[in-house]
mmCIF file of C-alpha atoms and ligand atoms in Angstrom:
data_model
loop_
_atom_site.group_PDB
_atom_site.id
_atom_site.type_symbol
_atom_site.label_atom_id
_atom_site.label_comp_id
_atom_site.label_asym_id
_atom_site.label_seq_id
_atom_site.Cartn_x
_atom_site.Cartn_y
_atom_site.Cartn_z
ATOM 1 C CA MET I 1 -4.732 -11.349 -6.021
ATOM 2 C CA SER I 2 -2.230 -11.340 -8.774
ATOM 3 C CA THR I 3 1.094 -12.971 -8.553
ATOM 4 C CA PRO I 4 4.260 -11.689 -10.118
ATOM 5 C CA SER I 5 4.973 -13.177 -13.491
ATOM 6 C CA GLY I 6 8.626 -12.282 -13.316
ATOM 7 C CA PRO I 7 10.596 -9.173 -12.608
ATOM 8 C CA SER I 8 10.116 -7.430 -15.889
ATOM 9 C CA GLY I 9 7.853 -9.780 -17.764
ATOM 10 C CA SER I 10 5.656 -8.447 -20.505
ATOM 11 C CA THR I 11 1.925 -8.977 -20.170
ATOM 12 C CA GLY I 12 1.136 -9.171 -23.849
ATOM 13 C CA ALA I 13 2.413 -10.455 -27.133
ATOM 14 C CA GLY I 14 4.920 -8.549 -29.197
ATOM 15 C CA PRO I 15 8.256 -7.104 -28.206
ATOM 16 C CA SER I 16 8.733 -7.392 -24.499
ATOM 17 C CA LYS I 17 8.142 -4.132 -22.694
ATOM 18 C CA PRO I 18 9.109 -3.861 -19.034
ATOM 19 C CA LYS I 19 6.156 -3.769 -16.669
ATOM 20 C CA PRO I 20 5.097 -0.308 -15.526
ATOM 21 C CA ILE I 21 6.492 0.769 -12.197
ATOM 22 C CA ALA I 22 4.047 1.762 -9.451
ATOM 23 C CA ILE I 23 4.825 4.925 -7.491
ATOM 24 C CA ILE I 24 3.042 4.932 -4.137
ATOM 25 C CA THR I 25 3.020 8.468 -2.744
ATOM 26 C CA ILE I 26 2.800 8.633 1.022
ATOM 27 C CA GLY I 27 3.319 11.601 3.325
ATOM 28 C CA MET I 28 1.987 13.646 6.203
ATOM 29 C CA ALA I 29 -1.160 15.717 5.703
ATOM 30 C CA GLY I 30 -0.472 18.735 3.541
ATOM 31 C CA ALA I 31 3.039 17.626 2.559
ATOM 32 C CA GLY I 32 2.039 18.142 -1.059
ATOM 33 C CA LYS I 33 1.256 14.584 -2.238
ATOM 34 C CA SER I 34 -1.547 15.546 -4.591
ATOM 35 C CA THR I 35 0.347 18.527 -6.004
ATOM 36 C CA PHE I 36 3.347 16.250 -6.486
ATOM 37 C CA VAL I 37 1.237 13.660 -8.328
ATOM 38 C CA GLN I 38 -0.114 16.423 -10.531
ATOM 39 C CA ARG I 39 3.427 17.648 -11.207
ATOM 40 C CA ILE I 40 4.842 14.265 -12.161
ATOM 41 C CA ASN I 41 1.739 13.677 -14.259
ATOM 42 C CA SER I 42 2.344 16.849 -16.240
ATOM 43 C CA TYR I 43 6.062 16.042 -16.506
ATOM 44 C CA LEU I 44 5.272 12.645 -18.041
ATOM 45 C CA HIS I 45 2.766 14.202 -20.433
ATOM 46 C CA GLY I 46 5.402 16.718 -21.479
ATOM 47 C CA LEU I 47 8.018 14.126 -22.433
ATOM 48 C CA ASN I 48 8.831 13.453 -26.041
ATOM 49 C CA PRO I 49 7.115 11.094 -26.777
ATOM 50 C CA PRO I 50 4.624 11.655 -23.943
ATOM 51 C CA LYS I 51 4.307 8.882 -21.358
ATOM 52 C CA PRO I 52 0.915 9.449 -19.744
ATOM 53 C CA PRO I 53 0.742 7.513 -16.463
ATOM 54 C CA TYR I 54 -2.149 5.552 -15.000
ATOM 55 C CA ILE I 55 -3.337 7.346 -11.856
ATOM 56 C CA LEU I 56 -5.280 6.025 -8.876
ATOM 57 C CA ASN I 57 -6.746 8.400 -6.326
ATOM 58 C CA LEU I 58 -7.206 6.603 -3.004
ATOM 59 C CA ASP I 59 -8.243 9.666 -1.003
ATOM 60 C CA PRO I 60 -12.026 9.442 -0.505
ATOM 61 C CA ALA I 61 -12.246 12.759 1.345
ATOM 62 C CA VAL I 62 -10.585 15.067 -1.132
ATOM 63 C CA THR I 63 -12.990 17.498 -2.758
ATOM 64 C CA ARG I 64 -10.860 18.349 -5.741
ATOM 65 C CA VAL I 65 -7.803 16.608 -7.144
ATOM 66 C CA PRO I 66 -5.492 18.574 -9.410
ATOM 67 C CA PHE I 67 -5.150 15.642 -11.844
ATOM 68 C CA GLU I 68 -7.402 13.389 -13.887
ATOM 69 C CA ALA I 69 -7.421 10.051 -12.067
ATOM 70 C CA ASN I 70 -8.011 6.880 -14.096
ATOM 71 C CA ILE I 71 -9.499 5.206 -11.066
ATOM 72 C CA ASP I 72 -10.907 7.321 -8.292
ATOM 73 C CA ILE I 73 -12.077 5.877 -4.979
ATOM 74 C CA ARG I 74 -14.724 8.620 -4.913
ATOM 75 C CA ASP I 75 -16.469 7.061 -7.900
ATOM 76 C CA THR I 76 -16.945 3.905 -5.856
ATOM 77 C CA VAL I 77 -17.568 4.987 -2.304
ATOM 78 C CA ASN I 78 -19.334 8.088 -1.039
ATOM 79 C CA TYR I 79 -17.315 9.089 1.986
ATOM 80 C CA GLN I 80 -19.928 11.534 3.335
ATOM 81 C CA GLU I 81 -22.598 8.832 3.222
ATOM 82 C CA VAL I 82 -20.277 6.312 4.898
ATOM 83 C CA MET I 83 -19.805 8.786 7.749
ATOM 84 C CA LYS I 84 -23.551 9.317 8.104
ATOM 85 C CA GLN I 85 -24.596 5.704 7.812
ATOM 86 C CA TYR I 86 -21.953 4.248 10.089
ATOM 87 C CA ASN I 87 -21.991 7.170 12.522
ATOM 88 C CA LEU I 88 -18.330 7.910 12.067
ATOM 89 C CA GLY I 89 -16.068 10.905 12.370
ATOM 90 C CA PRO I 90 -13.901 12.068 9.466
ATOM 91 C CA ASN I 91 -11.009 9.630 10.068
ATOM 92 C CA GLY I 92 -13.246 6.633 10.692
ATOM 93 C CA GLY I 93 -15.117 7.613 7.536
ATOM 94 C CA ILE I 94 -11.938 7.690 5.444
ATOM 95 C CA LEU I 95 -10.785 4.383 6.906
ATOM 96 C CA THR I 96 -14.126 2.672 6.301
ATOM 97 C CA ALA I 97 -14.327 4.047 2.774
ATOM 98 C CA LEU I 98 -10.838 2.695 2.116
ATOM 99 C CA ASN I 99 -11.804 -0.687 3.605
ATOM 100 C CA LEU I 100 -14.864 -0.893 1.367
ATOM 101 C CA PHE I 101 -12.785 0.010 -1.663
ATOM 102 C CA THR I 102 -10.149 -2.574 -0.761
ATOM 103 C CA THR I 103 -12.735 -5.347 -0.962
ATOM 104 C CA LYS I 104 -12.840 -4.552 -4.676
ATOM 105 C CA PHE I 105 -9.124 -4.052 -5.169
ATOM 106 C CA ASP I 106 -8.607 -7.205 -7.203
ATOM 107 C CA GLN I 107 -10.790 -5.614 -9.884
ATOM 108 C CA VAL I 108 -8.757 -2.424 -9.693
ATOM 109 C CA LEU I 109 -5.596 -4.460 -10.198
ATOM 110 C CA GLY I 110 -7.204 -6.237 -13.132
ATOM 111 C CA LEU I 111 -7.846 -2.883 -14.792
ATOM 112 C CA VAL I 112 -4.316 -1.715 -14.093
ATOM 113 C CA GLU I 113 -2.888 -4.915 -15.530
ATOM 114 C CA LYS I 114 -4.951 -4.499 -18.673
ATOM 115 C CA ARG I 115 -3.139 -1.218 -19.263
ATOM 116 C CA ALA I 116 0.281 -2.582 -18.375
ATOM 117 C CA ASP I 117 1.349 -2.730 -22.013
ATOM 118 C CA SER I 118 0.630 0.878 -22.744
ATOM 119 C CA VAL I 119 1.828 2.729 -19.639
ATOM 120 C CA ASP I 120 5.220 3.088 -17.984
ATOM 121 C CA TYR I 121 4.112 4.443 -14.634
ATOM 122 C CA VAL I 122 1.201 3.767 -12.308
ATOM 123 C CA ILE I 123 0.805 6.463 -9.654
ATOM 124 C CA LEU I 124 -1.127 6.163 -6.397
ATOM 125 C CA ASP I 125 -2.199 9.194 -4.381
ATOM 126 C CA THR I 126 -3.060 8.249 -0.804
ATOM 127 C CA PRO I 127 -5.329 9.829 1.843
ATOM 128 C CA GLY I 128 -4.143 12.944 3.648
ATOM 129 C CA GLN I 129 -4.065 11.270 7.060
ATOM 130 C CA ILE I 130 -0.933 9.218 6.657
ATOM 131 C CA GLU I 131 -1.696 6.664 9.370
ATOM 132 C CA ILE I 132 -4.971 5.695 7.715
ATOM 133 C CA PHE I 133 -3.017 4.295 4.833
ATOM 134 C CA THR I 134 0.171 3.163 6.520
ATOM 135 C CA TRP I 135 -1.283 1.518 9.628
ATOM 136 C CA SER I 136 -4.537 0.065 8.344
ATOM 137 C CA ALA I 137 -5.125 -3.422 7.032
ATOM 138 C CA SER I 138 -6.471 -2.006 3.772
ATOM 139 C CA GLY I 139 -3.385 0.153 3.237
ATOM 140 C CA ALA I 140 -1.212 -2.926 3.703
ATOM 141 C CA ILE I 141 -3.405 -5.031 1.424
ATOM 142 C CA ILE I 142 -3.345 -2.400 -1.314
ATOM 143 C CA THR I 143 0.422 -1.901 -1.031
ATOM 144 C CA ASP I 144 1.155 -5.636 -1.034
ATOM 145 C CA ALA I 145 -1.243 -6.297 -3.889
ATOM 146 C CA VAL I 146 0.273 -3.590 -6.049
ATOM 147 C CA ALA I 147 3.842 -4.569 -5.183
ATOM 148 C CA SER I 148 3.292 -8.227 -5.911
ATOM 149 C CA SER I 149 1.879 -7.492 -9.313
ATOM 150 C CA LEU I 150 4.148 -4.641 -10.458
ATOM 151 C CA PRO I 151 7.578 -3.287 -9.569
ATOM 152 C CA ALA I 152 6.798 -0.667 -6.939
ATOM 153 C CA VAL I 153 8.467 2.169 -5.111
ATOM 154 C CA VAL I 154 7.377 4.350 -2.191
ATOM 155 C CA ALA I 155 7.738 8.101 -2.691
ATOM 156 C CA TYR I 156 7.700 9.545 0.820
ATOM 157 C CA ILE I 157 6.799 13.219 0.482
ATOM 158 C CA ILE I 158 8.215 15.586 3.086
ATOM 159 C CA ASP I 159 7.139 19.156 3.710
ATOM 160 C CA THR I 160 10.686 20.604 3.753
ATOM 161 C CA PRO I 161 9.880 24.042 5.241
ATOM 162 C CA ARG I 162 8.127 22.311 8.122
ATOM 163 C CA THR I 163 10.973 19.963 8.990
ATOM 164 C CA THR I 164 13.726 22.457 9.682
ATOM 165 C CA ALA I 165 13.504 21.911 13.447
ATOM 166 C CA PRO I 166 15.729 18.942 14.381
ATOM 167 C CA ALA I 167 13.009 17.297 16.502
ATOM 168 C CA THR I 168 10.413 17.516 13.724
ATOM 169 C CA PHE I 169 12.954 16.288 11.219
ATOM 170 C CA MET I 170 13.697 13.306 13.387
ATOM 171 C CA SER I 171 10.060 12.330 13.920
ATOM 172 C CA ASN I 172 9.416 12.580 10.204
ATOM 173 C CA MET I 173 12.454 10.389 9.502
ATOM 174 C CA LEU I 174 11.371 7.849 12.113
ATOM 175 C CA TYR I 175 7.962 7.687 10.489
ATOM 176 C CA ALA I 176 9.569 7.159 7.099
ATOM 177 C CA CYS I 177 11.801 4.518 8.653
ATOM 178 C CA SER I 178 8.825 2.604 10.027
ATOM 179 C CA ILE I 179 7.143 2.644 6.616
ATOM 180 C CA LEU I 180 10.311 1.402 4.941
ATOM 181 C CA TYR I 181 10.576 -1.536 7.309
ATOM 182 C CA LYS I 182 6.858 -2.258 7.034
ATOM 183 C CA THR I 183 6.642 -2.248 3.244
ATOM 184 C CA LYS I 184 10.252 -3.321 2.534
ATOM 185 C CA LEU I 185 9.890 -1.564 -0.817
ATOM 186 C CA PRO I 186 12.453 0.657 -2.528
ATOM 187 C CA PHE I 187 12.100 4.046 -0.915
ATOM 188 C CA ILE I 188 12.612 7.580 -2.162
ATOM 189 C CA LEU I 189 12.595 10.493 0.265
ATOM 190 C CA VAL I 190 11.125 13.397 -1.643
ATOM 191 C CA PHE I 191 11.880 16.731 -0.010
ATOM 192 C CA ASN I 192 9.075 18.839 -1.439
ATOM 193 C CA LYS I 193 8.535 22.601 -1.511
ATOM 194 C CA THR I 194 12.212 23.361 -2.102
ATOM 195 C CA ASP I 195 11.080 26.631 -3.702
ATOM 196 C CA VAL I 196 10.286 27.790 -0.161
ATOM 197 C CA GLU I 197 13.135 26.053 1.694
ATOM 198 C CA PRO I 198 16.049 24.279 -0.004
ATOM 199 C CA HIS I 199 16.670 20.816 1.394
ATOM 200 C CA ASP I 200 20.451 21.213 1.871
ATOM 201 C CA PHE I 201 20.110 21.224 5.667
ATOM 202 C CA ALA I 202 18.394 17.835 5.502
ATOM 203 C CA LEU I 203 21.104 16.364 3.272
ATOM 204 C CA GLU I 204 23.742 17.643 5.648
ATOM 205 C CA TRP I 205 22.002 16.137 8.689
ATOM 206 C CA MET I 206 21.611 12.835 6.916
ATOM 207 C CA GLN I 207 25.213 12.634 5.797
ATOM 208 C CA ASP I 208 26.890 14.094 8.821
ATOM 209 C CA PHE I 209 25.778 12.703 12.136
ATOM 210 C CA GLU I 210 27.687 15.334 14.070
ATOM 211 C CA ALA I 211 26.059 18.184 12.178
ATOM 212 C CA PHE I 212 22.680 16.875 13.272
ATOM 213 C CA GLN I 213 23.827 16.588 16.883
ATOM 214 C CA ALA I 214 25.134 20.140 16.740
ATOM 215 C CA ALA I 215 21.798 21.359 15.379
ATOM 216 C CA LEU I 216 20.054 19.486 18.141
ATOM 217 C CA ALA I 217 22.281 21.019 20.792
ATOM 218 C CA SER I 218 21.812 24.536 19.460
ATOM 219 C CA HIS I 219 18.053 24.275 19.875
ATOM 220 C CA SER I 220 16.673 25.611 23.121
ATOM 221 C CA GLY I 221 15.326 23.170 25.659
ATOM 222 C CA THR I 222 18.018 20.590 25.117
ATOM 223 C CA ARG I 223 19.448 20.987 28.660
ATOM 224 C CA ASP I 224 17.547 20.926 31.929
ATOM 225 C CA SER I 225 18.011 23.344 34.839
ATOM 226 C CA GLU I 226 21.085 21.437 36.053
ATOM 227 C CA GLY I 227 22.759 21.573 32.682
ATOM 228 C CA GLU I 228 22.118 17.911 31.890
ATOM 229 C CA PRO I 229 20.792 16.927 28.449
ATOM 230 C CA THR I 230 17.000 16.616 28.604
ATOM 231 C CA TYR I 231 15.337 13.233 28.148
ATOM 232 C CA MET I 232 14.153 14.232 24.672
ATOM 233 C CA ASN I 233 17.609 15.320 23.704
ATOM 234 C CA SER I 234 19.350 12.126 24.731
ATOM 235 C CA LEU I 235 16.572 10.056 23.194
ATOM 236 C CA MET I 236 17.029 11.878 19.924
ATOM 237 C CA ASN I 237 20.778 11.445 20.088
ATOM 238 C CA SER I 238 20.408 7.682 20.326
ATOM 239 C CA MET I 239 17.695 7.663 17.681
ATOM 240 C CA SER I 240 19.912 9.462 15.239
ATOM 241 C CA LEU I 241 22.327 6.535 15.479
ATOM 242 C CA VAL I 242 19.541 4.183 14.429
ATOM 243 C CA LEU I 243 18.592 6.483 11.603
ATOM 244 C CA ASP I 244 22.136 6.480 10.298
ATOM 245 C CA GLU I 245 21.587 2.874 9.243
ATOM 246 C CA PHE I 246 18.211 3.722 7.741
ATOM 247 C CA TYR I 247 19.635 6.509 5.553
ATOM 248 C CA LYS I 248 21.873 4.005 3.786
ATOM 249 C CA HIS I 249 18.806 2.343 2.264
ATOM 250 C CA LEU I 250 17.372 5.478 0.784
ATOM 251 C CA LYS I 251 17.427 7.639 -2.251
ATOM 252 C CA THR I 252 16.863 11.320 -1.619
ATOM 253 C CA VAL I 253 15.664 14.014 -3.977
ATOM 254 C CA GLY I 254 14.636 17.601 -3.486
ATOM 255 C CA VAL I 255 11.717 18.790 -5.605
ATOM 256 C CA SER I 256 9.304 21.621 -5.935
ATOM 257 C CA SER I 257 5.911 20.444 -7.016
ATOM 258 C CA MET I 258 5.122 24.087 -7.588
ATOM 259 C CA THR I 259 7.913 24.894 -10.060
ATOM 260 C CA GLY I 260 8.796 21.398 -11.287
ATOM 261 C CA ALA I 261 12.412 21.584 -10.072
ATOM 262 C CA GLY I 262 13.986 18.194 -9.328
ATOM 263 C CA ILE I 263 11.303 16.104 -11.036
ATOM 264 C CA LYS I 264 13.728 14.652 -13.562
ATOM 265 C CA GLU I 265 16.030 13.565 -10.715
ATOM 266 C CA PHE I 266 13.018 11.985 -9.061
ATOM 267 C CA PHE I 267 12.392 9.842 -12.148
ATOM 268 C CA ASP I 268 16.076 8.865 -12.296
ATOM 269 C CA ALA I 269 15.648 7.572 -8.744
ATOM 270 C CA VAL I 270 12.434 5.743 -9.709
ATOM 271 C CA ASP I 271 14.094 4.051 -12.656
ATOM 272 C CA ALA I 272 17.014 3.003 -10.463
ATOM 273 C CA SER I 273 14.548 1.530 -7.974
ATOM 274 C CA ARG I 274 13.356 -1.027 -10.496
ATOM 275 C CA THR I 275 16.607 -2.962 -10.139
ATOM 276 C CA GLU I 276 16.385 -2.729 -6.363
ATOM 277 C CA TYR I 277 12.853 -4.113 -6.481
ATOM 278 C CA GLU I 278 14.004 -7.010 -8.630
ATOM 279 C CA THR I 279 17.067 -7.885 -6.597
ATOM 280 C CA ASP I 280 15.771 -7.267 -3.066
ATOM 281 C CA TYR I 281 11.999 -7.216 -2.911
ATOM 282 C CA LEU I 282 11.026 -9.946 -5.382
ATOM 283 C CA PRO I 283 13.179 -12.719 -3.883
ATOM 284 C CA GLU I 284 11.860 -11.767 -0.423
ATOM 285 C CA LEU I 285 8.285 -11.905 -1.743
ATOM 286 C CA GLU I 286 8.931 -15.323 -3.243
ATOM 287 C CA ARG I 287 10.497 -16.558 0.001
ATOM 288 C CA ALA I 288 7.544 -15.285 2.070
ATOM 289 C CA ARG I 289 5.096 -16.944 -0.310
ATOM 290 C CA LYS I 290 6.928 -20.292 -0.091
ATOM 291 C CA GLU I 291 6.969 -20.021 3.683
ATOM 292 C CA ARG I 292 3.228 -19.324 3.767
ATOM 293 C CA GLU I 293 2.530 -22.289 1.489
ATOM 294 C CA LYS I 294 4.743 -24.519 3.579
ATOM 295 C CA SER I 295 3.066 -23.570 6.863
ATOM 296 C CA LEU I 296 -0.356 -24.033 5.251
ATOM 297 C CA GLN I 297 0.715 -27.466 4.071
ATOM 298 C CA ASP I 298 1.997 -28.312 7.561
ATOM 299 C CA VAL I 299 -1.305 -27.275 9.116
ATOM 300 C CA LYS I 300 -3.227 -29.397 6.580
ATOM 301 C CA GLU I 301 -1.048 -32.434 7.200
ATOM 302 C CA ASP I 302 -1.337 -32.012 10.940
ATOM 303 C CA SER I 303 -5.154 -31.832 10.834
ATOM 304 C CA MET I 304 -5.299 -34.809 8.481
ATOM 305 C CA ASN I 305 -3.080 -36.899 10.781
ATOM 306 C CA ARG I 306 -5.184 -36.028 13.780
ATOM 307 C CA LEU I 307 -8.361 -36.851 11.925
ATOM 308 C CA MET I 308 -7.007 -40.240 10.864
ATOM 309 C CA LYS I 309 -5.967 -40.954 14.440
ATOM 310 C CA ASP I 310 -9.443 -40.075 15.742
ATOM 311 C CA VAL I 311 -11.066 -42.286 13.116
ATOM 312 C CA ALA I 312 -8.795 -45.212 14.064
ATOM 313 C CA ILE I 313 -9.628 -44.844 17.770
ATOM 314 C CA ASP I 314 -13.316 -44.603 16.959
ATOM 315 C CA ARG I 315 -13.105 -47.752 14.851
ATOM 316 C CA GLU I 316 -11.387 -49.667 17.632
ATOM 317 C CA GLN I 317 -13.826 -48.554 20.294
ATOM 318 C CA ASN I 318 -17.005 -49.015 18.340
ATOM 319 C CA PRO I 319 -16.510 -51.514 15.514
ATOM 320 C CA GLU I 320 -20.232 -52.200 15.020
ATOM 321 C CA ALA I 321 -21.187 -48.573 14.512
ATOM 322 C CA PHE I 322 -18.240 -48.174 12.208
ATOM 323 C CA ALA I 323 -19.399 -51.149 10.097
ATOM 324 C CA ARG I 324 -22.820 -49.482 9.688
ATOM 325 C CA ASP I 325 -21.339 -46.100 8.915
ATOM 326 C CA ARG I 326 -20.462 -46.802 5.300
ATOM 327 C CA TRP I 327 -20.528 -44.291 2.477
ATOM 328 C CA ASP I 328 -23.309 -45.304 0.141
ATOM 329 C CA GLU I 329 -22.162 -44.292 -3.293
ATOM 330 C CA ASP I 330 -25.694 -44.284 -4.724
ATOM 331 C CA ASP I 331 -26.767 -41.611 -2.239
ATOM 332 C CA ASN I 332 -24.015 -39.340 -3.306
ATOM 333 C CA GLU I 333 -25.490 -38.035 -6.538
ATOM 334 C CA ASP I 334 -28.036 -35.299 -6.545
ATOM 335 C CA GLU I 335 -30.537 -34.791 -9.351
ATOM 336 C CA ASP I 336 -28.138 -32.698 -11.438
ATOM 337 C CA GLY I 337 -25.378 -35.221 -11.298
ATOM 338 C CA GLY I 338 -23.631 -33.663 -8.304
ATOM 339 C CA ASP I 339 -21.750 -30.829 -9.990
ATOM 340 C CA ILE I 340 -21.700 -27.380 -8.420
ATOM 341 C CA ASP I 341 -21.180 -24.405 -10.689
ATOM 342 C CA ILE I 342 -18.914 -21.690 -9.390
ATOM 343 C CA ILE I 343 -20.075 -18.439 -10.897
ATOM 344 C CA ASP I 344 -17.411 -15.998 -11.893
ATOM 345 C CA GLN I 345 -18.895 -12.509 -11.537
ATOM 346 C CA SER I 346 -15.707 -10.651 -12.208
ATOM 347 C CA ASP I 347 -16.577 -10.027 -15.853
ATOM 348 C CA GLU I 348 -19.526 -7.889 -14.833
ATOM 349 C CA ALA I 349 -19.147 -4.247 -15.756
ATOM 350 C CA TRP I 350 -17.929 -2.538 -12.627
ATOM 351 C CA PRO I 351 -15.511 0.336 -13.199
ATOM 352 C CA GLY I 352 -17.165 3.687 -13.103
ATOM 353 C CA GLN I 353 -20.358 2.328 -11.610
ATOM 354 C CA TYR I 354 -21.299 4.223 -8.540
ATOM 355 C CA ILE I 355 -21.869 2.074 -5.489
ATOM 356 C CA ASP I 356 -24.210 3.664 -3.008
ATOM 357 C CA VAL I 357 -23.174 2.016 0.232
ATOM 358 C CA THR I 358 -26.250 3.337 1.981
ATOM 359 C CA ARG I 359 -28.390 0.963 -0.039
ATOM 360 C CA PRO I 360 -26.950 -2.509 -0.064
ATOM 361 C CA ARG I 361 -27.233 -4.221 -3.470
ATOM 362 C CA ARG I 362 -28.570 -1.169 -5.182
ATOM 363 C CA HIS I 363 -27.614 -2.698 -8.457
ATOM 364 C CA PRO I 364 -29.275 -6.045 -9.105
ATOM 365 C CA ASP I 365 -26.189 -7.595 -10.657
ATOM 366 C CA GLU I 366 -23.796 -6.258 -8.099
ATOM 367 C CA SER I 367 -23.387 -9.008 -5.574
ATOM 368 C CA ILE I 368 -22.033 -6.938 -2.732
ATOM 369 C CA ASN I 369 -23.447 -7.055 0.747
ATOM 370 C CA TRP I 370 -21.810 -4.223 2.652
ATOM 371 C CA PRO I 371 -21.671 -4.839 6.386
ATOM 372 C CA ARG I 372 -24.181 -2.633 8.204
ATOM 373 C CA PRO I 373 -24.228 -1.362 11.764
ATOM 374 C CA GLY I 374 -26.563 -2.867 14.348
HETATM 375 N N1 LIG T 1 5.380 26.428 -2.257
HETATM 376 C C1 LIG T 1 4.996 25.199 -2.494
HETATM 377 N N2 LIG T 1 3.788 24.791 -2.082
HETATM 378 C C2 LIG T 1 3.406 23.518 -2.348
HETATM 379 C C3 LIG T 1 4.259 22.626 -3.042
HETATM 380 N N3 LIG T 1 3.622 21.433 -3.138
HETATM 381 C C4 LIG T 1 2.421 21.582 -2.546
HETATM 382 N N4 LIG T 1 2.285 22.842 -2.071
HETATM 383 C C5 LIG T 1 1.133 23.401 -1.343
HETATM 384 O O1 LIG T 1 0.914 22.638 -0.166
HETATM 385 C C6 LIG T 1 -0.463 22.559 0.123
HETATM 386 C C7 LIG T 1 -0.867 21.100 0.282
HETATM 387 O O2 LIG T 1 -0.723 20.435 -0.958
HETATM 388 P P1 LIG T 1 -1.493 19.104 -1.323
HETATM 389 O O3 LIG T 1 -0.952 18.668 -2.624
HETATM 390 O O4 LIG T 1 -2.949 19.268 -1.190
HETATM 391 O O5 LIG T 1 -0.959 18.183 -0.163
HETATM 392 P P2 LIG T 1 -1.448 16.724 0.190
HETATM 393 O O6 LIG T 1 -0.298 16.061 0.865
HETATM 394 O O7 LIG T 1 -2.039 16.067 -0.983
HETATM 395 O O8 LIG T 1 -2.564 17.090 1.230
HETATM 396 P P3 LIG T 1 -3.641 16.099 1.858
HETATM 397 O O9 LIG T 1 -3.962 15.087 0.826
HETATM 398 O O10 LIG T 1 -4.760 16.984 2.228
HETATM 399 O O11 LIG T 1 -2.916 15.556 3.043
HETATM 400 C C8 LIG T 1 -1.181 23.241 -1.023
HETATM 401 O O12 LIG T 1 -1.490 24.534 -0.610
HETATM 402 C C9 LIG T 1 -0.145 23.274 -2.122
HETATM 403 O O13 LIG T 1 -0.328 24.363 -2.980
HETATM 404 C C10 LIG T 1 5.541 23.097 -3.460
HETATM 405 O O14 LIG T 1 6.368 22.393 -4.055
HETATM 406 N N5 LIG T 1 5.848 24.380 -3.150
HETATM 407 MG MG1 LIG T 2 -3.894 15.031 -1.197
#
């Protein structure tokens, strides 16, 4: 996978242009992710001069997307066939399709990087079932791969009219909180559908802890028959204290993907996130990489030491066998002179080719062997 070449390094010659910023849209089913992507796409096209983004659709199950995706998972994996062939239900099918696609994600990144000089924004639309992306290995791999190659920001889309109940609001915020701590990326809470329900109540609850508690108390079912706060109510009270800390790390915007209201403010927040990515995320990424390298090095050294110790003991215990067990240099060369060629297949034409996962290696030059059941 790619490594960052610097916070805002240019990928080509000529005057240095900042790298495009990747917007990863995540949100509960039906929150309006795809409509939002379509809206920001049309906003960017409408700028003067236009700034068409590079769009990736990662939802294999969607039948129609309201935007023209540059890379579409559906061109690579047939979700219906995955379900049939692997005997899966809809969610397993989406997850497996995403896993299969992730095995090719380095090529996707390569294509994105090729366009890095000509686009300012890379937008990812994710599957409707939020947990498939946020709690799967492939979701994490895709997010990490994108974020280590480009500045990235998470746009967490919230269905505002459906979060007016304090308990629903809190669970949505807790979910957002868990994604923030998992990805550690700059985070924008996007309150969508403000044409139906303005997001003022949410802002108030986020800024004023007591207002949220009051809203909680005014909802029925917060006291039991003896007048004591119910378990849910006291749990939520304590949770809202935790969330107070979480809110400090966020940017919040209210938008309507239907009317286009608030989209400019959203982009102001995205542009501000670039600095946050550079000052917070990149150093953390670098630190984690160094740590990984160090522990790998430690493991290597440890195995080497143990091997040398075993060899020494063996030599002491059985000197005769050791004397016979010499490396004969003449035996070491094979007929070709001993060199092994590593074949780089990544230049093969891939994008746009349709991979039928039901028939492994359908294409003679496509060296993929999909795992098969049984
Ligand atoms: N009124 C209103 N409706 C919206 C808005 N954004 C999205 N919708 C509607 O919400 C519904 C779901 O929108 P999608 O964009 O498909 O949501 P999604 O999150 O991509 O859905 P999945 O990918 O299926 O989870 C559609 O009926 C949209 O028309 C908005 O800003 N205002
Ligand atoms: Mg969608």
